[in-house]
PDB file of C-alpha atoms and ligand atoms in Angstrom:
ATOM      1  CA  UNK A 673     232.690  49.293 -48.915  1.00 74.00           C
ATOM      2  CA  UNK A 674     232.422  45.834 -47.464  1.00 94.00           C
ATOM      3  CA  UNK A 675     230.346  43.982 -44.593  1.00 98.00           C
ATOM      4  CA  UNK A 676     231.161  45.951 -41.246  1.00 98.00           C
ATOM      5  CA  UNK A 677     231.162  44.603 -37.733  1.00 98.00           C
ATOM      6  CA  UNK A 678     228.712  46.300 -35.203  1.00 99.00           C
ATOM      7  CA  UNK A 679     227.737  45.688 -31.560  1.00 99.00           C
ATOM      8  CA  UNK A 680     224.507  46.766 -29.458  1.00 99.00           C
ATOM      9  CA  UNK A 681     224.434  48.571 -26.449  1.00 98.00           C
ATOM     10  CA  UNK A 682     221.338  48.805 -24.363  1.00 98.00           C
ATOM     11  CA  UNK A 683     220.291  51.201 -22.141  1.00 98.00           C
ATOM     12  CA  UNK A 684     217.164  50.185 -21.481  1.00 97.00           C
ATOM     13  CA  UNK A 685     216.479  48.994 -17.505  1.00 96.00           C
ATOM     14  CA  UNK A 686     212.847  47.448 -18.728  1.00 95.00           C
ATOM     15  CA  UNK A 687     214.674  45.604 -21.604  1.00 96.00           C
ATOM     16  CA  UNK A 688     216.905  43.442 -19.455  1.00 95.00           C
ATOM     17  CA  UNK A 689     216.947  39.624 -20.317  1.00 94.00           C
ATOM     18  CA  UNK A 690     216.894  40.777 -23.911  1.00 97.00           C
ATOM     19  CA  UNK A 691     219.047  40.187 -26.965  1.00 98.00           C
ATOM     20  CA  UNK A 692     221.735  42.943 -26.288  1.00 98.00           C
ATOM     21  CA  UNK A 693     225.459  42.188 -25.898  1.00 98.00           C
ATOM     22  CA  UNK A 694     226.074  45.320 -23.619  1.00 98.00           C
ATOM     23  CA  UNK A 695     224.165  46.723 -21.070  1.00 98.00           C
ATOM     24  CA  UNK A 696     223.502  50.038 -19.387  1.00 97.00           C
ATOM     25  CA  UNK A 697     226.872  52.127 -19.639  1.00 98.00           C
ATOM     26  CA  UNK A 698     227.428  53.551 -23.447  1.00 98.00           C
ATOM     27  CA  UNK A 699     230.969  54.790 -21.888  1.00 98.00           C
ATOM     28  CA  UNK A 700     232.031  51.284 -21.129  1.00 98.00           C
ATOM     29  CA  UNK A 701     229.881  49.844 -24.337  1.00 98.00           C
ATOM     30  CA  UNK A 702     231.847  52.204 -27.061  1.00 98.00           C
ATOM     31  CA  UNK A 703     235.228  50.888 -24.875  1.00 98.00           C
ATOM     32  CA  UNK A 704     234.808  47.790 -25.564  1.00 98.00           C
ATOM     33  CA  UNK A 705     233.487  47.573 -28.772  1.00 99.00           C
ATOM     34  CA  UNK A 706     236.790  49.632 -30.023  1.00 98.00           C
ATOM     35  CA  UNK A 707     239.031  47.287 -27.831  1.00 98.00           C
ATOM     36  CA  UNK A 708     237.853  43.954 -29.723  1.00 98.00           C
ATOM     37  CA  UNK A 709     237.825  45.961 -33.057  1.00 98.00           C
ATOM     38  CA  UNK A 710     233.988  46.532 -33.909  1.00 98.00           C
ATOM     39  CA  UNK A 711     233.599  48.784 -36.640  1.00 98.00           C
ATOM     40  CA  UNK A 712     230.102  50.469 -35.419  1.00 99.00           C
ATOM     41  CA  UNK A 713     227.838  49.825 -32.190  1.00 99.00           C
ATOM     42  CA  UNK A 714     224.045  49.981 -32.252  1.00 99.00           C
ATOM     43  CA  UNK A 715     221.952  51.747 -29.398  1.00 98.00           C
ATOM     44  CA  UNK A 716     219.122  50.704 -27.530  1.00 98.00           C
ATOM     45  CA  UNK A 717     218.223  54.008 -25.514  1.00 98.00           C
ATOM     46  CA  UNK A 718     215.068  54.081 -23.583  1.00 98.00           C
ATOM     47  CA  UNK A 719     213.869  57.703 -24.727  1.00 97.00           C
ATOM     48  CA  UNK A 720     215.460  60.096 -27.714  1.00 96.00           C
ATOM     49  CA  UNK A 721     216.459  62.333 -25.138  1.00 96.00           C
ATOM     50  CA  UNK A 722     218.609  59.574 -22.734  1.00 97.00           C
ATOM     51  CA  UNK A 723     221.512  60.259 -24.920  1.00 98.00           C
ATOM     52  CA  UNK A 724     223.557  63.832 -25.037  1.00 98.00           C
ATOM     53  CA  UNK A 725     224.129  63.713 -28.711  1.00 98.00           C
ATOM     54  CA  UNK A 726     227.475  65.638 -28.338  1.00 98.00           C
ATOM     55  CA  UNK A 727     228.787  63.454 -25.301  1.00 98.00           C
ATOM     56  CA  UNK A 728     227.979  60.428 -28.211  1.00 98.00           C
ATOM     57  CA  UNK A 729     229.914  62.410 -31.021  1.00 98.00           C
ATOM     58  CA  UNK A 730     232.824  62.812 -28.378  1.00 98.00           C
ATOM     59  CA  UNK A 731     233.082  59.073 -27.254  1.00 98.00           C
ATOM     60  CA  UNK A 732     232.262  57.962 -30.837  1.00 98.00           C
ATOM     61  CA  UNK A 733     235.610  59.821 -32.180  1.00 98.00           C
ATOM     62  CA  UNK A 734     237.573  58.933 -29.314  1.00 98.00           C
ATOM     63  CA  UNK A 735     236.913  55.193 -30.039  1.00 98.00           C
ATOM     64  CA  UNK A 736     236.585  55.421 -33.560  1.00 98.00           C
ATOM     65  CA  UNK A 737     233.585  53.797 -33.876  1.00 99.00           C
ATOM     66  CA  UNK A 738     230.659  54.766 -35.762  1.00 98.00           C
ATOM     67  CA  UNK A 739     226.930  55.112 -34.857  1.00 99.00           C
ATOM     68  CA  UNK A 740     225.325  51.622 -37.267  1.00 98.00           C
ATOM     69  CA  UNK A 741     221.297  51.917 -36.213  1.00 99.00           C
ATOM     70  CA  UNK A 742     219.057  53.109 -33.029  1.00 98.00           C
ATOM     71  CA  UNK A 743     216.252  50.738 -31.878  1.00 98.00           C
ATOM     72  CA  UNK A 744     212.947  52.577 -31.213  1.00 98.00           C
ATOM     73  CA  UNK A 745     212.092  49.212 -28.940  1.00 98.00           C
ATOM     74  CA  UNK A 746     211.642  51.565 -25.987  1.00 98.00           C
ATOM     75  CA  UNK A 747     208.521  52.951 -27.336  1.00 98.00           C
ATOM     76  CA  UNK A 748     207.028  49.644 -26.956  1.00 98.00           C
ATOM     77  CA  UNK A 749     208.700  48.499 -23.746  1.00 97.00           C
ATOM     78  CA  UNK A 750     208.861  51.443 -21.884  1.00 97.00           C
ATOM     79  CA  UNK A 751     205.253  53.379 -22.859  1.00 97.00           C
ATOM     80  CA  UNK A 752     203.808  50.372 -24.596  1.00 97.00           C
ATOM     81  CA  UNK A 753     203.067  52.544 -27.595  1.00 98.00           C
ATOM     82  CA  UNK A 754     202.451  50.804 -31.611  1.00 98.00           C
ATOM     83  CA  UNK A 755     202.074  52.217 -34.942  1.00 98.00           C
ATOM     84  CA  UNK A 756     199.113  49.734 -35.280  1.00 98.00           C
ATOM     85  CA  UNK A 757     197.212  50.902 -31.923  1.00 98.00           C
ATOM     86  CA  UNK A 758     193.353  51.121 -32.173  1.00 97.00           C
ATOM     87  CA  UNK A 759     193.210  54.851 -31.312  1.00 97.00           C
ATOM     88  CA  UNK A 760     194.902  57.240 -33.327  1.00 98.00           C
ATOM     89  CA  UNK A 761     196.251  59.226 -30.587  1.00 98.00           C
ATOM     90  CA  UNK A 762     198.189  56.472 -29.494  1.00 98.00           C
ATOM     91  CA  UNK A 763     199.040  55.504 -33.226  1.00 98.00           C
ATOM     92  CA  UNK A 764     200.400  59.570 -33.287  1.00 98.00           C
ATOM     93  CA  UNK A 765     202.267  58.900 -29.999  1.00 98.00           C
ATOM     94  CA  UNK A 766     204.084  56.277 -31.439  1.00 98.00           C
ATOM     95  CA  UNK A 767     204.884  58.114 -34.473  1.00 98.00           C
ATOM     96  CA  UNK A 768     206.325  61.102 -33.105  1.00 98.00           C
ATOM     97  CA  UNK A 769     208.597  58.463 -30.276  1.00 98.00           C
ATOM     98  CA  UNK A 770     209.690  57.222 -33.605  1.00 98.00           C
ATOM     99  CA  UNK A 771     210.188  60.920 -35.546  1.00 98.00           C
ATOM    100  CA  UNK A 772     212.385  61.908 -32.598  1.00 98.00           C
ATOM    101  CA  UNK A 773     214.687  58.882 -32.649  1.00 98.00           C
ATOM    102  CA  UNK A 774     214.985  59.163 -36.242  1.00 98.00           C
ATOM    103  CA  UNK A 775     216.027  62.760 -35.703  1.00 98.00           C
ATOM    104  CA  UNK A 776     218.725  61.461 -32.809  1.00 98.00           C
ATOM    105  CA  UNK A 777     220.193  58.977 -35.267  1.00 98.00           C
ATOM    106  CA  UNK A 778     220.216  61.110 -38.397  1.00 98.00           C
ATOM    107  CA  UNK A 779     222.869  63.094 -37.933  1.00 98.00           C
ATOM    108  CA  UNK A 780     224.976  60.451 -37.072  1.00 98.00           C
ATOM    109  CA  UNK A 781     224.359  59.178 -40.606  1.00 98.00           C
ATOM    110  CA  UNK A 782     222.040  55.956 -38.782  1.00 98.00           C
ATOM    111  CA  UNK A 783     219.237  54.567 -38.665  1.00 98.00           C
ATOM    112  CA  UNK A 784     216.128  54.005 -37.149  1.00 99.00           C
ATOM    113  CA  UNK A 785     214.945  50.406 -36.704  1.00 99.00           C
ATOM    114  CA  UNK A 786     211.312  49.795 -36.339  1.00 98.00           C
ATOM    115  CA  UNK A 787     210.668  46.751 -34.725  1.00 98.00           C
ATOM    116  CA  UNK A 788     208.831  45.782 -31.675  1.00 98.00           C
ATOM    117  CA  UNK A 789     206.677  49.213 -32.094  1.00 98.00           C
ATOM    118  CA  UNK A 790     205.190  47.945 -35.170  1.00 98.00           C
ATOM    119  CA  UNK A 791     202.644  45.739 -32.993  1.00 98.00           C
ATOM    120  CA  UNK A 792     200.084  43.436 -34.097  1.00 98.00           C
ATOM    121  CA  UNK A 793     196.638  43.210 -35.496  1.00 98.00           C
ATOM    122  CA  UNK A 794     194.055  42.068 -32.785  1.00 97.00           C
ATOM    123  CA  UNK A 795     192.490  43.466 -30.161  1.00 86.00           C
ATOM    124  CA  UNK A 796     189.894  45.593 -31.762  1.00 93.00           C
ATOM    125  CA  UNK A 797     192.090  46.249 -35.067  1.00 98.00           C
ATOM    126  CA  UNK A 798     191.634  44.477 -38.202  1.00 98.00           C
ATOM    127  CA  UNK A 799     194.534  42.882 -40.208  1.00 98.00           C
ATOM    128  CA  UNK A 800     193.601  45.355 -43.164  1.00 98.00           C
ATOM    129  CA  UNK A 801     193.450  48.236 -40.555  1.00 98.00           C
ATOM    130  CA  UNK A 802     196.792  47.256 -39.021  1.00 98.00           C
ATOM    131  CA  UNK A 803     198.308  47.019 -42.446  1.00 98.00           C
ATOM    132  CA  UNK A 804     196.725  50.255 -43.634  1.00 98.00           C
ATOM    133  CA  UNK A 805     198.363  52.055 -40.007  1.00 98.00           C
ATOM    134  CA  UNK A 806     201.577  50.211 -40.259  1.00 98.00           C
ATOM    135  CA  UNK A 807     202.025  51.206 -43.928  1.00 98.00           C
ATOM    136  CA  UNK A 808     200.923  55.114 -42.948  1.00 98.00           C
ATOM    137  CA  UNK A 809     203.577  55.225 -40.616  1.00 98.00           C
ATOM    138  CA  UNK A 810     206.502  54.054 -43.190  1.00 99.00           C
ATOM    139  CA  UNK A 811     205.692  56.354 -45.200  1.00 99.00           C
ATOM    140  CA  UNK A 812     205.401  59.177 -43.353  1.00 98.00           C
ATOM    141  CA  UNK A 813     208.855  57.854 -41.356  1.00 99.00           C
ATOM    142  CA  UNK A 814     210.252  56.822 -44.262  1.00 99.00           C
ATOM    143  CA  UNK A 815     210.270  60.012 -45.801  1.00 98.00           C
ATOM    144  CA  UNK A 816     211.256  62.165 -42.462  1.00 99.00           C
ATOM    145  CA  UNK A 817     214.627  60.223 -42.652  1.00 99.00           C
ATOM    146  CA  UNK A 818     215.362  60.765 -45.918  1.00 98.00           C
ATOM    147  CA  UNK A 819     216.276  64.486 -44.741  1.00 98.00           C
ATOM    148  CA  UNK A 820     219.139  62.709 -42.749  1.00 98.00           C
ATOM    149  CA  UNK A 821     220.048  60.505 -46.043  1.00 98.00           C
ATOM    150  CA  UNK A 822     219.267  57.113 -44.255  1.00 98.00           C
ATOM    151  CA  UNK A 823     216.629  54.766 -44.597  1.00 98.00           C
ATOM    152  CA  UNK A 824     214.354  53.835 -42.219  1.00 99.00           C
ATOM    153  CA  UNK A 825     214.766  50.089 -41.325  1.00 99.00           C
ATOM    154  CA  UNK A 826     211.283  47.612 -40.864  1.00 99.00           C
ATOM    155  CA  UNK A 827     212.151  44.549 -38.991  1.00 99.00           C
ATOM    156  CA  UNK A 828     210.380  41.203 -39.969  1.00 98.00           C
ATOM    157  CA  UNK A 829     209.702  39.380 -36.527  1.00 98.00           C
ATOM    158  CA  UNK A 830     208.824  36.295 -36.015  1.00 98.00           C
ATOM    159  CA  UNK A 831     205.253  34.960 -35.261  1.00 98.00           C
ATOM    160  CA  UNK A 832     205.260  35.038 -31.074  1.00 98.00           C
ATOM    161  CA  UNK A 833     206.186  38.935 -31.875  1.00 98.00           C
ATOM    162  CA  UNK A 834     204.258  40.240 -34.493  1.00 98.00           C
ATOM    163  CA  UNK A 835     201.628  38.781 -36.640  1.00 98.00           C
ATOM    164  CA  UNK A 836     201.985  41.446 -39.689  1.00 98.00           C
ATOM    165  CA  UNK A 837     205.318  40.263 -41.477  1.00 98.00           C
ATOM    166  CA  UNK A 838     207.347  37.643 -40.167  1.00 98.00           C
ATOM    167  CA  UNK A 839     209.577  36.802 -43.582  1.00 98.00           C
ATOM    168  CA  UNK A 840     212.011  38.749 -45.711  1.00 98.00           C
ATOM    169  CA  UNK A 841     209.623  37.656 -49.029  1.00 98.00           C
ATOM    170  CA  UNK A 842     206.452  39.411 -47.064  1.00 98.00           C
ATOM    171  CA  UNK A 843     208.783  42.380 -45.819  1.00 98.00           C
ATOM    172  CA  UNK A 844     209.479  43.084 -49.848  1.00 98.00           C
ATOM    173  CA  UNK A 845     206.186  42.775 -50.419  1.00 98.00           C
ATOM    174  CA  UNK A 846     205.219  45.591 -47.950  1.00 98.00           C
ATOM    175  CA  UNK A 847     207.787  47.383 -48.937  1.00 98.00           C
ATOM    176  CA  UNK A 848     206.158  47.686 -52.486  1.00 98.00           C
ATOM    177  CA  UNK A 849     202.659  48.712 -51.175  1.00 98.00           C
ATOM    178  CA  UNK A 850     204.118  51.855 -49.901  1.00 98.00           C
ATOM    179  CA  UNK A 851     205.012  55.365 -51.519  1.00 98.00           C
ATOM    180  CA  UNK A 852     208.441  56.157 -49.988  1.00 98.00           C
ATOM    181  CA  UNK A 853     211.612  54.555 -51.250  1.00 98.00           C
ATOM    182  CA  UNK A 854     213.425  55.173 -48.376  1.00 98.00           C
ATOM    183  CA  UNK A 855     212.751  51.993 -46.016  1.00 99.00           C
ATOM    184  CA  UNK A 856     214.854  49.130 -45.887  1.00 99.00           C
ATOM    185  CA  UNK A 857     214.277  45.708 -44.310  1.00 99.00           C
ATOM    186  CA  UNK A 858     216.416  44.001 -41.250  1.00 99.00           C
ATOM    187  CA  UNK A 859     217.309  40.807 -41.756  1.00 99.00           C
ATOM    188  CA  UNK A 860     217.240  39.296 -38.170  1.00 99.00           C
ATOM    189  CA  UNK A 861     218.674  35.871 -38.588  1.00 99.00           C
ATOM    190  CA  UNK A 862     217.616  35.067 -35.064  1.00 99.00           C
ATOM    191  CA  UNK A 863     213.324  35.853 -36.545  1.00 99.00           C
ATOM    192  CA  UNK A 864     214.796  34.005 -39.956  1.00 99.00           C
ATOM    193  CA  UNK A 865     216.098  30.799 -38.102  1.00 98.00           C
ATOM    194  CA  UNK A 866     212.101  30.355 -37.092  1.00 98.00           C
ATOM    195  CA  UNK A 867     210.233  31.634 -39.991  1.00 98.00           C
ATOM    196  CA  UNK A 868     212.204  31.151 -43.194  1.00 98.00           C
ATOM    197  CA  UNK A 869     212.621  27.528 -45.095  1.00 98.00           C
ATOM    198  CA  UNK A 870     216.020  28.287 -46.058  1.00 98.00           C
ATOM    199  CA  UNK A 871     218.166  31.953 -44.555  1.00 98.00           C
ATOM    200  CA  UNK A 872     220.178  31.922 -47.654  1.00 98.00           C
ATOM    201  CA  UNK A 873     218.004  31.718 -49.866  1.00 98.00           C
ATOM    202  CA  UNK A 874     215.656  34.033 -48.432  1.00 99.00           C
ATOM    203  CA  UNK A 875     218.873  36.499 -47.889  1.00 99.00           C
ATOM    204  CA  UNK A 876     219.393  36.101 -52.137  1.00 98.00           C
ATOM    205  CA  UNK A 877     215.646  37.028 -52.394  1.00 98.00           C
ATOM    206  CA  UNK A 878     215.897  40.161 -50.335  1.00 98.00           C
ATOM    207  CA  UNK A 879     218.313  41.792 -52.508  1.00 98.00           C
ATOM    208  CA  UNK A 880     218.137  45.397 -52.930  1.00 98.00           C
ATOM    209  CA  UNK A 881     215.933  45.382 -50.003  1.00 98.00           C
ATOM    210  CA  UNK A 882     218.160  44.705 -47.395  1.00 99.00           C
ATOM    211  CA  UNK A 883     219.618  47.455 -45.190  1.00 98.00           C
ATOM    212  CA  UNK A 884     220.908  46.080 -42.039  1.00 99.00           C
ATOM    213  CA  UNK A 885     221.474  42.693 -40.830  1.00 99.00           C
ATOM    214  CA  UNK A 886     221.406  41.313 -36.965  1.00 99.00           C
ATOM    215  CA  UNK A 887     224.198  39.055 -36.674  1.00 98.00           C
ATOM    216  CA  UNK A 888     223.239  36.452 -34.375  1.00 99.00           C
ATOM    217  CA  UNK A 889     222.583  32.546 -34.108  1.00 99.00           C
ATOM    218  CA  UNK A 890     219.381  30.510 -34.097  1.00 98.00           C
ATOM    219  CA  UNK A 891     218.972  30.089 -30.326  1.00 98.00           C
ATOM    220  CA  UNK A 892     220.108  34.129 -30.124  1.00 98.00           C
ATOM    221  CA  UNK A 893     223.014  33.512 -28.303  1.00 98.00           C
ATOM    222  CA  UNK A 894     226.452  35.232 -30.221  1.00 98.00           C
ATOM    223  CA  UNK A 895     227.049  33.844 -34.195  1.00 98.00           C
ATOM    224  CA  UNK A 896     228.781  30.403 -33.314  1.00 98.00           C
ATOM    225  CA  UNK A 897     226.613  29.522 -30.410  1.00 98.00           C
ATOM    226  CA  UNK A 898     223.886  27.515 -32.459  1.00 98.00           C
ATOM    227  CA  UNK A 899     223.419  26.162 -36.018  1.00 98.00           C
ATOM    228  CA  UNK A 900     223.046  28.718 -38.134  1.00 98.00           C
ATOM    229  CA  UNK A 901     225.105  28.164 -41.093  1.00 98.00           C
ATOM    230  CA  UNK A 902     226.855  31.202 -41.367  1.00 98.00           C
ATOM    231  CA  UNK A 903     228.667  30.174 -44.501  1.00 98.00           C
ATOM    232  CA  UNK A 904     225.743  30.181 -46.596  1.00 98.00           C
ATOM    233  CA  UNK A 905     224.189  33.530 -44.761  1.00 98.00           C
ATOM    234  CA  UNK A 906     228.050  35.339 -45.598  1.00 98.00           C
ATOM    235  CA  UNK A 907     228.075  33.800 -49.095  1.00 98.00           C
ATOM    236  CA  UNK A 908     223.994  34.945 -49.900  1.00 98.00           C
ATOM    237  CA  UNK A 909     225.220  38.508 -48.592  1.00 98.00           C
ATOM    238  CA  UNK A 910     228.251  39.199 -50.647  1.00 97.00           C
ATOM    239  CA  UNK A 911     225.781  37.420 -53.828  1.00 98.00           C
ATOM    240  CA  UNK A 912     223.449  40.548 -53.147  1.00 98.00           C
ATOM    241  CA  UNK A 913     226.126  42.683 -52.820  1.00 98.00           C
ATOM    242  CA  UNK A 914     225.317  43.446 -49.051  1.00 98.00           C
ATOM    243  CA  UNK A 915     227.207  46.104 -47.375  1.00 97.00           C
ATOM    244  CA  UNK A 916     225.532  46.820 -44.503  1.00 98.00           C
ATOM    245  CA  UNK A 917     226.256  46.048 -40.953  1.00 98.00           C
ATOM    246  CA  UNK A 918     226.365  42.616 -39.084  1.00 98.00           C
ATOM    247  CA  UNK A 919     225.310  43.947 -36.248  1.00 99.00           C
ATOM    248  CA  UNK A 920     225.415  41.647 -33.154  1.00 99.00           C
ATOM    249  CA  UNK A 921     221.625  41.729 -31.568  1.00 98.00           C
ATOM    250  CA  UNK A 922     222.457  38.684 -29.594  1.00 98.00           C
ATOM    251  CA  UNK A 923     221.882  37.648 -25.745  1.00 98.00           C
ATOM    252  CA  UNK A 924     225.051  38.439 -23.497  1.00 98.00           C
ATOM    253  CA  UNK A 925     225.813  34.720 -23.370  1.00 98.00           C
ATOM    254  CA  UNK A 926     228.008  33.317 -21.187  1.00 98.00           C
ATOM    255  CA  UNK A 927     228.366  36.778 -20.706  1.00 98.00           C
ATOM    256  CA  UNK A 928     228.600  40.694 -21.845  1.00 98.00           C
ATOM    257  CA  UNK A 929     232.051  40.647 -23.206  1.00 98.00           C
ATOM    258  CA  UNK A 930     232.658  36.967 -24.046  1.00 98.00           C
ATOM    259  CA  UNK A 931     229.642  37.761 -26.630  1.00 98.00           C
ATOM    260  CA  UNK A 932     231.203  40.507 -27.654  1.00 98.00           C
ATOM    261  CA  UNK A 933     234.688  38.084 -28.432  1.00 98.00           C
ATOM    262  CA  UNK A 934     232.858  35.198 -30.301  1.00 98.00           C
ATOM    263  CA  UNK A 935     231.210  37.983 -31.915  1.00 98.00           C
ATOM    264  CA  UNK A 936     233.999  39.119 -33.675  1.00 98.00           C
ATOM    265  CA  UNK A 937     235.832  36.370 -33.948  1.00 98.00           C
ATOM    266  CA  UNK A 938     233.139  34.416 -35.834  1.00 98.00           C
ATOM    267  CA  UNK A 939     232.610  37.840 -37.876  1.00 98.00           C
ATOM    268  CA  UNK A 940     236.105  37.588 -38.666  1.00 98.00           C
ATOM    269  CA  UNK A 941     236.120  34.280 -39.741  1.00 98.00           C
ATOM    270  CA  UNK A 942     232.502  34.274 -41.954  1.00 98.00           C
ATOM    271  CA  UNK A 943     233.094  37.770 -43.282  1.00 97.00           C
ATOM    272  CA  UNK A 944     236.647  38.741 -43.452  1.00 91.00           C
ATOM    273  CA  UNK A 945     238.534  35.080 -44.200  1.00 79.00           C
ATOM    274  CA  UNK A 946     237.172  35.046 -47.812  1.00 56.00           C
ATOM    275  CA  UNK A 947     238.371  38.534 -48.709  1.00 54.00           C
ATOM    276  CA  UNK A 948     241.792  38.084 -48.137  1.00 44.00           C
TER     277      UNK A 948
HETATM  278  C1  LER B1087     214.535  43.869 -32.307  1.00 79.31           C
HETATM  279  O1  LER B1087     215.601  44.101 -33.156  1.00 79.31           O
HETATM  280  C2  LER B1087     214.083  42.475 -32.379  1.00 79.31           C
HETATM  281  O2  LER B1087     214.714  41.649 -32.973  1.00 79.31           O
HETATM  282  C3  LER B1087     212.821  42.106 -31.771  1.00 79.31           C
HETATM  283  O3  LER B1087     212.842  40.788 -31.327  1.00 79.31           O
HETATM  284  C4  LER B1087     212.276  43.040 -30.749  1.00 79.31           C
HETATM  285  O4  LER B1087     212.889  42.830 -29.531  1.00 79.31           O
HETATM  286 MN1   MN B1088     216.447  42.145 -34.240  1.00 79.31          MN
END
């Protein structure tokens, strides 16, 4: 197994302006994805239910593409629910949006990422409490997707997103307060570009913890649009033995399938040039 090449797909009205190189039509999405060689795409869907699984098994094997992660982002944007919300029948809400998509994904052999829905501490919660929450809800998630044989993935965000982890160092370390095994971080270069001193680096001291990478650049427009050097990121991943996804969680800039081509062309050439 090596570094594979994946693509997101929203389809997620509320989410539009947001990092996603495809938009609304999964049809079109897995299409295109094939066409410029992706190896996986990642969806965005605004509800477990939005997406017929079988109508996704039949467009998957028609394309040959496989299913990389599913973002429970909806949760939060749609029904503004968190893991970390003051009452716990909101904080139960959020878990069982999450338990669904997890049970979407699983059988696809994917993901969940947990992102946006993890909140932030405030507003009549305590940074202890919010930790305490947050780390309930890994566990318990963590452990309903090991039934599927994925991990869960926990996204480090940066600080205008979440104010509970916003580096890969304090993602390990939450990762080691909690009982279940089975959640891995995402590496979002796009959060690292803000928060970390040095991606590499930070990339070589994530190792073993990483399970899923968004491929993108610093100002989150497609890998080769900014000045993140990718060199370094491609060269920390293969030292840790990284064989996730790069998936591309970037902005449709210039545009939806001009993203999608710089995509894979700079995947190509960071991840793929030094095998040959
Ligand atoms: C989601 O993957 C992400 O990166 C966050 O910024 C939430 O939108
Ligand atoms: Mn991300």
């Amino acid at each position: 197994m090596t570094i594979q090449s994946c693509v997101t797909i929203s389809l997620v009205p509320q989410a539009r302006g947001g990092p996603f190189v495809f938009w609304d039509d999964l049809a079109e999405g897995c299409r295109k994805a094939a066409a410029l060689g992706f190896d996986a795409v990642e969806v965005f869907p605004p509800s477990p239910d939005a997406v017929d699984p079988s109508e996704l098994r039949r467009l998957l094997a028609e394309h040959r593409l496989k299913l990389a992660a599913v973002g429970t982002g909806a949760g939060w944007v749609v029904q503004r629910l968190t893991l970390t919300h003051a009452d716990v029948a909101q904080r139960a809400r959020a878990q069982e949006f999450v338990r669904s998509i997890i049970d979407f994904a699983g059988p696809f052999g994917a993901s969940a990422i947990i992102g946006s829905m993890q909140g932030r501490w405030g507003d009549g919660v305590t940074r202890e409490d919010g930790l305490a929450y947050l780390g309930e809800a890994l566990n318990a998630l963590g452990e309903h997707a090991a039934q599927y044989g994925v991990p869960l993935l926990y996204e480090p965000l940066n600080r205008y997103e979440t104010n509970f982890v916003n580096t890969v160092a304090d993602g390990v370390g939450l990762l080691g307060t909690l009982t279940t095994r089975n959640v891995k971080l995402l590496a979002d270069l796009f959060h690292m570009n803000i928060e970390e001193a040095d991606i590499a680096a930070a990339i070589r001291a994530g190792a073993g913890s990483i399970g899923h990478v968004h491929f993108v650049d610093s100002n989150r427009r497609p890998a080769g649009f900014g000045h993140v050097d990718f060199v370094s990121v491609a060269n920390a991943l293969h030292a840790i033995g990284y064989n996730g996804y790069a998936s591309a969680e970037a902005l449709p800039y210039p545009d939806s399938d001009a993203a999608a081509r710089r995509t894979i062309d700079s995947f190509h050439r960071y991840f793929r040039a030094s095998e040959a």
